Amino acid sequence: MLEEIGVVSQVSHTEREQFILVETQVKTTCGSCQAKDNCGTRTIASVLSRRREALRFAYSGDVSVGQKVKLGISEQRVLTASLLVYMVPLLALLVGALAGQFFLAALSIGSELGVIAFAFGSAALAFLGVKAYLTSQPSGDFYPKLLAVFPKDCHPIQVFQAEP
């Protein structure tokens, strides 16, 4: 189980349910890299990436804004979603290029632009198919779960680096 600590940023009520909005801090490995001062990737990531991610959960217990919560998602679900999102469109791109090559050769049309169009068209269709599949799954399958709500007076343990 992959776990993350988040902070409740909003509590809203409907007629039947209470919803909480949980924000998590987006982490990068740039802070521990020795080349961070001269790295173009860090510069681009700092400009383009959002610093916080917000998730909405139905929660019936007592919770207030600023309270810490523990979120988790199964490693199997993360791997499955990654495989679907990355590998299926890539394989469709390759199969589309091969199909376009054979189809256009059978029609005596030797256009590389046509092969490229077949390849990207099949990759786009595969991506849309994966998106439709993931959204048709039960709502909890590929979404983090709320594992725990920490007490209101819970403070994180301070960890300091010992000097040599």
PDB file of N, CA and C in Angstrom, residues 90-124:
ATOM      1  N   LEU A  90       1.082   2.973 -26.533  1.00  0.00           N
ATOM      2  CA  LEU A  90       2.350   2.735 -27.225  1.00  0.00           C
ATOM      3  C   LEU A  90       2.252   1.524 -28.146  1.00  0.00           C
ATOM      4  N   LEU A  91       1.660   0.451 -27.655  1.00  0.00           N
ATOM      5  CA  LEU A  91       1.472  -0.732 -28.501  1.00  0.00           C
ATOM      6  C   LEU A  91       0.524  -0.430 -29.653  1.00  0.00           C
ATOM      7  N   ALA A  92      -0.512   0.362 -29.395  1.00  0.00           N
ATOM      8  CA  ALA A  92      -1.441   0.742 -30.464  1.00  0.00           C
ATOM      9  C   ALA A  92      -0.742   1.607 -31.507  1.00  0.00           C
ATOM     10  N   LEU A  93       0.183   2.444 -31.081  1.00  0.00           N
ATOM     11  CA  LEU A  93       0.966   3.252 -32.014  1.00  0.00           C
ATOM     12  C   LEU A  93       1.766   2.352 -32.952  1.00  0.00           C
ATOM     13  N   LEU A  94       2.424   1.347 -32.397  1.00  0.00           N
ATOM     14  CA  LEU A  94       3.220   0.426 -33.216  1.00  0.00           C
ATOM     15  C   LEU A  94       2.346  -0.423 -34.132  1.00  0.00           C
ATOM     16  N   VAL A  95       1.257  -0.954 -33.590  1.00  0.00           N
ATOM     17  CA  VAL A  95       0.360  -1.771 -34.407  1.00  0.00           C
ATOM     18  C   VAL A  95      -0.297  -0.921 -35.487  1.00  0.00           C
ATOM     19  N   GLY A  96      -0.654   0.307 -35.161  1.00  0.00           N
ATOM     20  CA  GLY A  96      -1.243   1.208 -36.152  1.00  0.00           C
ATOM     21  C   GLY A  96      -0.271   1.541 -37.266  1.00  0.00           C
ATOM     22  N   ALA A  97       1.000   1.719 -36.936  1.00  0.00           N
ATOM     23  CA  ALA A  97       2.009   1.983 -37.966  1.00  0.00           C
ATOM     24  C   ALA A  97       2.161   0.780 -38.888  1.00  0.00           C
ATOM     25  N   LEU A  98       2.208  -0.419 -38.304  1.00  0.00           N
ATOM     26  CA  LEU A  98       2.319  -1.631 -39.136  1.00  0.00           C
ATOM     27  C   LEU A  98       1.065  -1.836 -39.989  1.00  0.00           C
ATOM     28  N   ALA A  99      -0.106  -1.642 -39.388  1.00  0.00           N
ATOM     29  CA  ALA A  99      -1.349  -1.804 -40.137  1.00  0.00           C
ATOM     30  C   ALA A  99      -1.444  -0.770 -41.253  1.00  0.00           C
ATOM     31  N   GLY A 100      -1.050   0.456 -40.961  1.00  0.00           N
ATOM     32  CA  GLY A 100      -1.061   1.494 -41.986  1.00  0.00           C
ATOM     33  C   GLY A 100      -0.102   1.174 -43.121  1.00  0.00           C
ATOM     34  N   GLN A 101       1.060   0.639 -42.783  1.00  0.00           N
ATOM     35  CA  GLN A 101       2.047   0.257 -43.800  1.00  0.00           C
ATOM     36  C   GLN A 101       1.479  -0.820 -44.729  1.00  0.00           C
ATOM     37  N   PHE A 102       0.889  -1.846 -44.136  1.00  0.00           N
ATOM     38  CA  PHE A 102       0.343  -2.940 -44.955  1.00  0.00           C
ATOM     39  C   PHE A 102      -0.903  -2.502 -45.724  1.00  0.00           C
ATOM     40  N   PHE A 103      -1.770  -1.726 -45.081  1.00  0.00           N
ATOM     41  CA  PHE A 103      -2.999  -1.284 -45.727  1.00  0.00           C
ATOM     42  C   PHE A 103      -2.690  -0.356 -46.903  1.00  0.00           C
ATOM     43  N   LEU A 104      -1.805   0.593 -46.682  1.00  0.00           N
ATOM     44  CA  LEU A 104      -1.461   1.517 -47.753  1.00  0.00           C
ATOM     45  C   LEU A 104      -0.676   0.831 -48.873  1.00  0.00           C
ATOM     46  N   ALA A 105       0.135  -0.178 -48.525  1.00  0.00           N
ATOM     47  CA  ALA A 105       0.855  -0.935 -49.556  1.00  0.00           C
ATOM     48  C   ALA A 105      -0.119  -1.754 -50.399  1.00  0.00           C
ATOM     49  N   ALA A 106      -1.173  -2.283 -49.753  1.00  0.00           N
ATOM     50  CA  ALA A 106      -2.167  -3.049 -50.498  1.00  0.00           C
ATOM     51  C   ALA A 106      -2.941  -2.163 -51.465  1.00  0.00           C
ATOM     52  N   LEU A 107      -3.084  -0.888 -51.121  1.00  0.00           N
ATOM     53  CA  LEU A 107      -3.772   0.057 -52.001  1.00  0.00           C
ATOM     54  C   LEU A 107      -2.815   0.756 -52.974  1.00  0.00           C
ATOM     55  N   SER A 108      -1.563   0.335 -52.946  1.00  0.00           N
ATOM     56  CA  SER A 108      -0.511   0.920 -53.789  1.00  0.00           C
ATOM     57  C   SER A 108      -0.310   2.411 -53.518  1.00  0.00           C
ATOM     58  N   ILE A 109      -0.467   2.772 -52.260  1.00  0.00           N
ATOM     59  CA  ILE A 109      -0.201   4.142 -51.838  1.00  0.00           C
ATOM     60  C   ILE A 109       1.001   4.084 -50.912  1.00  0.00           C
ATOM     61  N   GLY A 110       2.083   4.662 -51.297  1.00  0.00           N
ATOM     62  CA  GLY A 110       3.305   4.603 -50.499  1.00  0.00           C
ATOM     63  C   GLY A 110       3.551   5.894 -49.745  1.00  0.00           C
ATOM     64  N   SER A 111       2.656   6.299 -48.914  1.00  0.00           N
ATOM     65  CA  SER A 111       2.763   7.576 -48.223  1.00  0.00           C
ATOM     66  C   SER A 111       3.176   7.374 -46.772  1.00  0.00           C
ATOM     67  N   GLU A 112       4.294   7.980 -46.382  1.00  0.00           N
ATOM     68  CA  GLU A 112       4.710   7.914 -44.989  1.00  0.00           C
ATOM     69  C   GLU A 112       3.774   8.733 -44.108  1.00  0.00           C
ATOM     70  N   LEU A 113       3.228   9.792 -44.663  1.00  0.00           N
ATOM     71  CA  LEU A 113       2.275  10.602 -43.911  1.00  0.00           C
ATOM     72  C   LEU A 113       1.038   9.772 -43.550  1.00  0.00           C
ATOM     73  N   GLY A 114       0.603   8.900 -44.446  1.00  0.00           N
ATOM     74  CA  GLY A 114      -0.525   8.024 -44.153  1.00  0.00           C
ATOM     75  C   GLY A 114      -0.208   7.039 -43.042  1.00  0.00           C
ATOM     76  N   VAL A 115       1.009   6.504 -43.043  1.00  0.00           N
ATOM     77  CA  VAL A 115       1.423   5.575 -41.987  1.00  0.00           C
ATOM     78  C   VAL A 115       1.452   6.300 -40.647  1.00  0.00           C
ATOM     79  N   ILE A 116       1.974   7.524 -40.649  1.00  0.00           N
ATOM     80  CA  ILE A 116       2.022   8.311 -39.415  1.00  0.00           C
ATOM     81  C   ILE A 116       0.607   8.610 -38.922  1.00  0.00           C
ATOM     82  N   ALA A 117      -0.291   8.930 -39.842  1.00  0.00           N
ATOM     83  CA  ALA A 117      -1.682   9.196 -39.467  1.00  0.00           C
ATOM     84  C   ALA A 117      -2.335   7.948 -38.871  1.00  0.00           C
ATOM     85  N   PHE A 118      -2.100   6.779 -39.478  1.00  0.00           N
ATOM     86  CA  PHE A 118      -2.627   5.524 -38.921  1.00  0.00           C
ATOM     87  C   PHE A 118      -2.072   5.296 -37.518  1.00  0.00           C
ATOM     88  N   ALA A 119      -0.778   5.503 -37.345  1.00  0.00           N
ATOM     89  CA  ALA A 119      -0.140   5.244 -36.053  1.00  0.00           C
ATOM     90  C   ALA A 119      -0.709   6.152 -34.967  1.00  0.00           C
ATOM     91  N   PHE A 120      -0.742   7.458 -35.229  1.00  0.00           N
ATOM     92  CA  PHE A 120      -1.237   8.382 -34.216  1.00  0.00           C
ATOM     93  C   PHE A 120      -2.741   8.245 -34.002  1.00  0.00           C
ATOM     94  N   GLY A 121      -3.467   7.917 -35.054  1.00  0.00           N
ATOM     95  CA  GLY A 121      -4.900   7.696 -34.904  1.00  0.00           C
ATOM     96  C   GLY A 121      -5.194   6.492 -34.024  1.00  0.00           C
ATOM     97  N   SER A 122      -4.456   5.416 -34.210  1.00  0.00           N
ATOM     98  CA  SER A 122      -4.677   4.231 -33.376  1.00  0.00           C
ATOM     99  C   SER A 122      -4.242   4.482 -31.937  1.00  0.00           C
ATOM    100  N   ALA A 123      -3.172   5.247 -31.737  1.00  0.00           N
ATOM    101  CA  ALA A 123      -2.741   5.575 -30.375  1.00  0.00           C
ATOM    102  C   ALA A 123      -3.787   6.447 -29.685  1.00  0.00           C
ATOM    103  N   ALA A 124      -4.355   7.403 -30.404  1.00  0.00           N
ATOM    104  CA  ALA A 124      -5.389   8.270 -29.829  1.00  0.00           C
ATOM    105  C   ALA A 124      -6.632   7.461 -29.470  1.00  0.00           C
TER     106      ALA A 124
END
